[in-house]
Tab-separated table of C-alpha atoms in Angstrom:
chain	number	residue	atom	x	y	z
Q	15	MET	CA	112.126	97.767	104.463
Q	16	ASP	CA	110.292	99.999	106.863
Q	17	THR	CA	107.442	101.018	104.554
Q	18	LEU	CA	104.659	99.265	102.709
Q	19	ALA	CA	106.010	100.671	99.456
Q	20	ASN	CA	109.449	99.157	99.991
Q	21	ARG	CA	108.058	95.778	101.009
Q	22	LEU	CA	105.786	95.636	97.971
Q	23	LYS	CA	108.576	96.534	95.580
Q	24	HIS	CA	111.040	94.135	97.203
Q	25	ARG	CA	108.665	91.169	97.094
Q	26	ARG	CA	107.450	91.864	93.558
Q	27	LYS	CA	111.011	92.012	92.289
Q	28	GLN	CA	111.838	88.794	94.150
Q	29	LEU	CA	109.108	87.100	92.130
Q	30	ARG	CA	110.156	88.920	88.936
Q	31	LEU	CA	106.649	90.168	88.270
Q	32	SER	CA	105.650	93.398	86.591
Q	33	GLN	CA	103.282	95.843	88.281
Q	34	ALA	CA	100.758	95.107	85.532
Q	35	ALA	CA	100.940	91.357	86.186
Q	36	VAL	CA	100.316	91.874	89.915
Q	37	ALA	CA	97.360	94.181	89.247
Q	38	ARG	CA	95.800	91.724	86.784
Q	39	ALA	CA	96.161	88.847	89.234
Q	40	VAL	CA	94.558	90.857	92.048
Q	41	ALA	CA	91.666	91.835	89.777
Q	42	LYS	CA	91.107	88.206	88.836
Q	43	LEU	CA	91.291	87.024	92.430
Q	44	ARG	CA	88.826	89.645	93.673
Q	45	GLY	CA	86.552	89.588	90.645
Q	46	ARG	CA	86.634	93.343	90.221
Q	47	ALA	CA	88.792	96.015	88.650
Q	48	PHE	CA	92.198	96.824	90.113
Q	49	SER	CA	94.449	98.922	87.916
Q	50	GLN	CA	98.191	99.021	87.507
Q	51	GLN	CA	97.991	102.702	88.487
Q	52	ALA	CA	96.343	101.787	91.811
Q	53	TYR	CA	99.021	99.234	92.567
Q	54	GLY	CA	101.787	101.583	91.404
Q	55	ALA	CA	100.552	104.262	93.811
Q	56	LEU	CA	101.159	101.848	96.682
Q	57	GLU	CA	104.687	101.092	95.513
Q	58	SER	CA	105.526	104.763	95.022
Q	59	GLY	CA	104.200	105.740	98.441
Q	60	ASP	CA	101.501	107.988	96.983
Q	61	SER	CA	98.947	105.673	98.610
Q	62	HIS	CA	99.450	104.027	101.996
Q	63	SER	CA	96.563	101.559	102.159
Q	64	SER	CA	94.250	99.578	99.929
Q	65	ALA	CA	91.137	97.464	100.323
Q	66	GLU	CA	92.939	94.908	98.160
Q	67	ILE	CA	95.983	94.497	100.406
Q	68	ALA	CA	94.982	90.951	101.429
Q	69	ALA	CA	94.643	89.949	97.786
Q	70	ILE	CA	97.976	91.575	96.973
Q	71	ALA	CA	99.605	89.580	99.780
Q	72	GLU	CA	98.141	86.374	98.354
Q	73	VAL	CA	99.373	87.159	94.853
Q	74	LEU	CA	102.841	88.026	96.166
Q	75	LYS	CA	102.863	84.909	98.377
Q	76	ALA	CA	103.697	87.035	101.400
Q	77	PRO	CA	102.298	87.018	104.978
Q	78	LEU	CA	99.680	89.742	105.299
Q	79	ALA	CA	101.037	91.007	108.646
Q	80	TRP	CA	104.524	91.410	107.201
Q	81	LEU	CA	103.383	93.070	103.991
Q	82	ARG	CA	100.897	95.465	105.586
Q	83	ASP	CA	102.544	96.228	108.940
Q	84	GLY	CA	106.108	94.930	108.716
Q	85	LYS	CA	105.406	92.430	111.501
Q	86	GLY	CA	106.647	88.857	111.586
Q	87	PRO	CA	109.138	87.104	109.346
Q	88	ALA	CA	109.666	88.218	105.777
Q	89	PRO	CA	108.719	85.698	103.096
Q	90	GLU	CA	111.497	83.467	101.907
Q	91	ALA	CA	113.142	84.217	98.595
Q	92	VAL	CA	111.971	81.912	95.834
Q	93	GLU	CA	113.561	80.796	92.633
Q	94	PRO	CA	111.046	81.920	90.010
Q	95	PRO	CA	110.703	80.262	86.615
Q	96	ARG	CA	113.282	81.468	84.142
Q	97	PHE	CA	111.625	83.447	81.391
Q	98	GLU	CA	112.997	84.632	78.097
Q	99	SER	CA	111.691	88.159	78.474
Q	100	ALA	CA	109.283	90.396	80.353
Q	101	VAL	CA	106.593	89.468	77.822
Q	102	ASP	CA	107.168	85.781	78.580
Q	103	ALA	CA	106.917	86.486	82.298
Q	104	ASP	CA	103.638	88.354	81.925
Q	105	LEU	CA	102.161	85.614	79.750
Q	106	GLY	CA	103.436	82.828	81.965
Q	107	PHE	CA	105.658	81.382	79.245
Q	108	ASN	CA	108.689	79.268	80.076
Q	109	LYS	CA	111.667	79.200	77.784
Q	110	ASP	CA	111.572	76.426	75.203
Q	111	GLU	CA	114.399	76.494	72.687
Q	112	GLY	CA	113.524	75.877	69.049
Q	113	ALA	CA	109.742	76.071	69.410
Q	114	ILE	CA	107.259	78.895	68.851
Q	115	LEU	CA	104.847	79.142	71.794
Q	116	GLU	CA	101.099	79.459	71.219
Q	117	ALA	CA	99.040	81.180	73.919
Q	118	GLU	CA	96.262	79.098	75.437
Q	119	VAL	CA	92.872	80.379	74.311
Q	120	ARG	CA	89.483	78.993	75.250
Q	121	ALA	CA	85.936	80.272	75.196
Q	122	GLY	CA	84.562	82.177	78.144
Q	123	ALA	CA	86.088	83.529	81.313
Q	124	GLY	CA	86.915	80.034	82.575
Q	125	GLY	CA	89.767	79.114	84.799
Q	126	GLY	CA	90.149	78.290	88.429
Q	127	GLY	CA	92.774	79.681	90.747
Q	128	VAL	CA	95.006	82.643	90.127
Q	129	SER	CA	97.549	83.047	87.382
Q	130	THR	CA	99.673	86.156	87.784
Q	131	GLY	CA	100.449	86.012	84.087
Q	132	ALA	CA	96.901	85.793	82.801
Q	133	TYR	CA	95.784	87.924	79.898
Q	134	TYR	CA	92.036	88.411	79.621
Q	135	VAL	CA	90.879	88.433	76.038
Q	136	SER	CA	87.382	89.854	75.847
Q	137	ASP	CA	87.002	93.085	73.943
Q	138	GLY	CA	83.290	93.068	73.118
Q	139	ASP	CA	84.166	93.592	69.463
Q	140	GLY	CA	83.767	90.093	68.126
Q	141	ASN	CA	86.430	88.524	70.347
Q	142	SER	CA	85.685	86.741	73.592
Q	143	TYR	CA	88.273	84.378	75.014
Q	144	GLN	CA	91.020	83.989	77.580
Q	145	ALA	CA	94.748	83.574	77.009
Q	146	GLU	CA	96.518	81.959	79.905
Q	147	GLY	CA	99.740	80.010	79.683
Q	148	VAL	CA	100.961	77.885	76.815
Q	149	ARG	CA	98.572	75.941	74.621
Q	150	ASP	CA	101.133	74.317	72.388
Q	151	ARG	CA	104.629	74.510	70.976
Q	152	TRP	CA	104.999	74.800	67.233
Q	153	VAL	CA	108.141	73.211	65.879
Q	154	ILE	CA	108.878	74.788	62.500
Q	155	PRO	CA	112.223	74.508	60.705
Q	156	GLN	CA	114.212	77.537	61.803
Q	157	ALA	CA	115.237	78.266	58.222
Q	158	VAL	CA	111.550	78.622	57.321
Q	159	VAL	CA	110.928	80.895	60.315
Q	160	ARG	CA	113.865	83.106	59.370
Q	161	GLU	CA	112.888	83.330	55.692
Q	162	MET	CA	109.134	83.804	56.161
Q	163	LEU	CA	108.948	85.697	59.461
Q	164	HIS	CA	112.463	87.192	59.499
Q	165	ALA	CA	112.874	86.123	63.113
Q	166	SER	CA	113.950	83.274	65.337
Q	167	PRO	CA	111.392	81.102	67.186
Q	168	SER	CA	112.146	82.940	70.451
Q	169	HIS	CA	110.992	86.226	68.894
Q	170	ILE	CA	107.547	84.938	67.858
Q	171	ARG	CA	104.339	84.181	69.753
Q	172	ILE	CA	101.173	82.679	68.329
Q	173	PHE	CA	97.594	83.669	69.174
Q	174	GLU	CA	94.386	82.063	67.926
Q	175	VAL	CA	91.824	84.395	66.336
Q	176	ILE	CA	88.329	83.946	67.760
Q	177	GLY	CA	85.475	86.118	66.545
Q	178	ASP	CA	84.979	88.202	63.425
Q	179	SER	CA	86.279	91.654	64.354
Q	180	MET	CA	89.200	91.298	61.917
Q	181	LEU	CA	87.159	89.703	59.147
Q	182	ASN	CA	86.880	92.035	56.154
Q	183	PRO	CA	83.696	91.120	54.258
Q	184	ASP	CA	85.082	92.680	51.066
Q	185	SER	CA	88.451	90.925	50.993
Q	186	ARG	CA	89.369	87.426	52.124
Q	187	ALA	CA	93.027	88.223	51.489
Q	188	PHE	CA	93.024	90.957	54.139
Q	189	SER	CA	90.912	89.107	56.708
Q	190	LEU	CA	91.753	87.199	59.851
Q	191	PHE	CA	89.308	84.331	60.195
Q	192	PRO	CA	88.159	82.614	63.396
Q	193	GLY	CA	90.595	79.777	63.981
Q	194	ASP	CA	93.501	81.513	62.244
Q	195	ARG	CA	96.774	81.536	64.130
Q	196	VAL	CA	98.438	84.956	64.207
Q	197	PHE	CA	102.240	85.154	64.433
Q	198	ALA	CA	103.384	88.226	66.418
Q	199	ASP	CA	106.980	89.505	66.526
Q	200	LEU	CA	107.717	90.532	70.117
Q	201	ARG	CA	110.602	92.770	69.044
Q	202	ASP	CA	108.413	95.215	67.121
Q	203	THR	CA	106.219	97.165	69.522
Q	204	THR	CA	106.277	100.584	67.856
Q	205	PRO	CA	103.120	101.501	65.896
Q	206	SER	CA	105.060	103.355	63.232
Q	207	PRO	CA	104.565	102.450	60.490
Q	208	GLU	CA	100.972	101.551	61.217
Q	209	GLY	CA	99.960	97.925	60.959
Q	210	ILE	CA	98.285	95.029	62.730
Q	211	PHE	CA	99.410	94.338	66.296
Q	212	VAL	CA	98.599	92.048	69.176
Q	213	LEU	CA	98.229	94.296	72.209
Q	214	TRP	CA	96.796	94.747	75.676
Q	215	ASP	CA	94.358	97.660	75.438
Q	216	GLY	CA	93.881	98.109	79.174
Q	217	LEU	CA	91.065	95.590	79.400
Q	218	SER	CA	92.003	92.705	77.169
Q	219	VAL	CA	94.354	91.313	74.565
Q	220	VAL	CA	93.173	92.257	71.084
Q	221	VAL	CA	94.349	91.932	67.514
Q	222	LYS	CA	93.777	95.267	65.766
Q	223	ARG	CA	95.135	97.574	63.105
Q	224	VAL	CA	96.914	100.369	64.955
Q	225	GLU	CA	97.574	103.885	63.687
Q	226	VAL	CA	98.990	106.917	65.477
Q	227	VAL	CA	96.645	109.898	65.872
Q	228	ARG	CA	98.824	112.639	64.408
Q	229	GLY	CA	99.247	115.763	66.488
Q	230	SER	CA	97.893	114.187	69.660
Q	231	ASP	CA	99.586	115.143	72.936
Q	232	PRO	CA	99.970	112.903	74.799
Q	233	MET	CA	100.269	110.533	71.876
Q	234	ARG	CA	97.125	108.558	71.127
Q	235	ILE	CA	96.607	105.529	68.927
Q	236	ARG	CA	93.496	104.384	67.090
Q	237	LEU	CA	92.551	100.692	67.242
Q	238	ILE	CA	90.706	99.606	64.122
Q	239	SER	CA	88.832	96.415	63.283
Q	240	ALA	CA	88.741	95.079	59.734
Q	241	ASN	CA	85.028	94.374	60.088
Q	242	PRO	CA	83.161	97.696	59.631
Q	243	GLN	CA	80.419	96.700	62.067
Q	244	TYR	CA	82.894	97.326	64.912
Q	245	SER	CA	83.762	100.951	65.588
Q	246	PRO	CA	87.373	102.145	66.034
Q	247	TYR	CA	88.395	103.321	69.474
Q	248	GLU	CA	91.331	105.308	70.831
Q	249	ALA	CA	93.745	105.101	73.747
Q	250	THR	CA	96.873	106.921	74.828
Q	251	ILE	CA	100.148	105.138	74.178
Q	252	ASP	CA	100.562	104.766	77.965
Q	253	GLU	CA	97.200	103.014	78.333
Q	254	VAL	CA	98.125	100.103	76.075
Q	255	ARG	CA	100.920	97.567	75.940
Q	256	ILE	CA	101.828	96.382	72.481
Q	257	ILE	CA	102.872	92.725	72.611
Q	258	GLY	CA	104.072	92.407	69.032
Q	259	ARG	CA	103.509	93.217	65.382
Q	260	TYR	CA	101.590	90.810	63.160
Q	261	VAL	CA	104.037	89.134	60.773
Q	262	GLY	CA	102.011	86.254	59.391
Q	263	ARG	CA	99.208	83.807	59.924
Q	264	PHE	CA	98.342	80.160	59.558
Q	265	THR	CA	94.955	79.672	57.879
Q	266	VAL	CA	92.988	76.538	57.071
Q	267	PHE	CA	90.240	77.113	54.520
């Protein structure tokens, strides 16, 4: 491991983290933007230094001298938590058989310390909250989950709706209300056919209707709120990360 790129890749894979998870953790630690592309350039060797190298070393739990210069002992291998999937790893979810995991959501930026699996949920379109870790475990009869959601508990994640961006003033039936719990199927991450998805849009986790912009190259998607006071916006398919398709909700009127 004679290069910074090799040391970064080796240590990240030891910890079983994605590039996106490392970049998010560095951004949170430093309190400023740090993109997956910037981190990826270091791993690919396209970039050979970064002002954030100390923060990267902290996130990767590696000595700065070893990571930056290859000096001193390499960090010891660690036994990371066992996750069900890459999505679980990014969200900080541990495997829990038979239960559906609900992401922790709470008002404001909040939080102390660094969580490499944190998702920041603040889109400026009627949603402002943070999802970090597991809030609760929903135990629902598996027969009900299979019949209603056509999935097993391990395929589903739950997110609380906060804000009114998905509230349709003309139809309660097609609205997501603040306090609703959205069930997302992690297996379905393709926006065709169009529908409602939970996704990372490059800045935050959002719940939006997603449609493909036909004829776009590279492919673009349009993110649409149910509430007409919030304008649609677009992103390329590479700029977002779809977490899962909306398959149901739990509502208390």
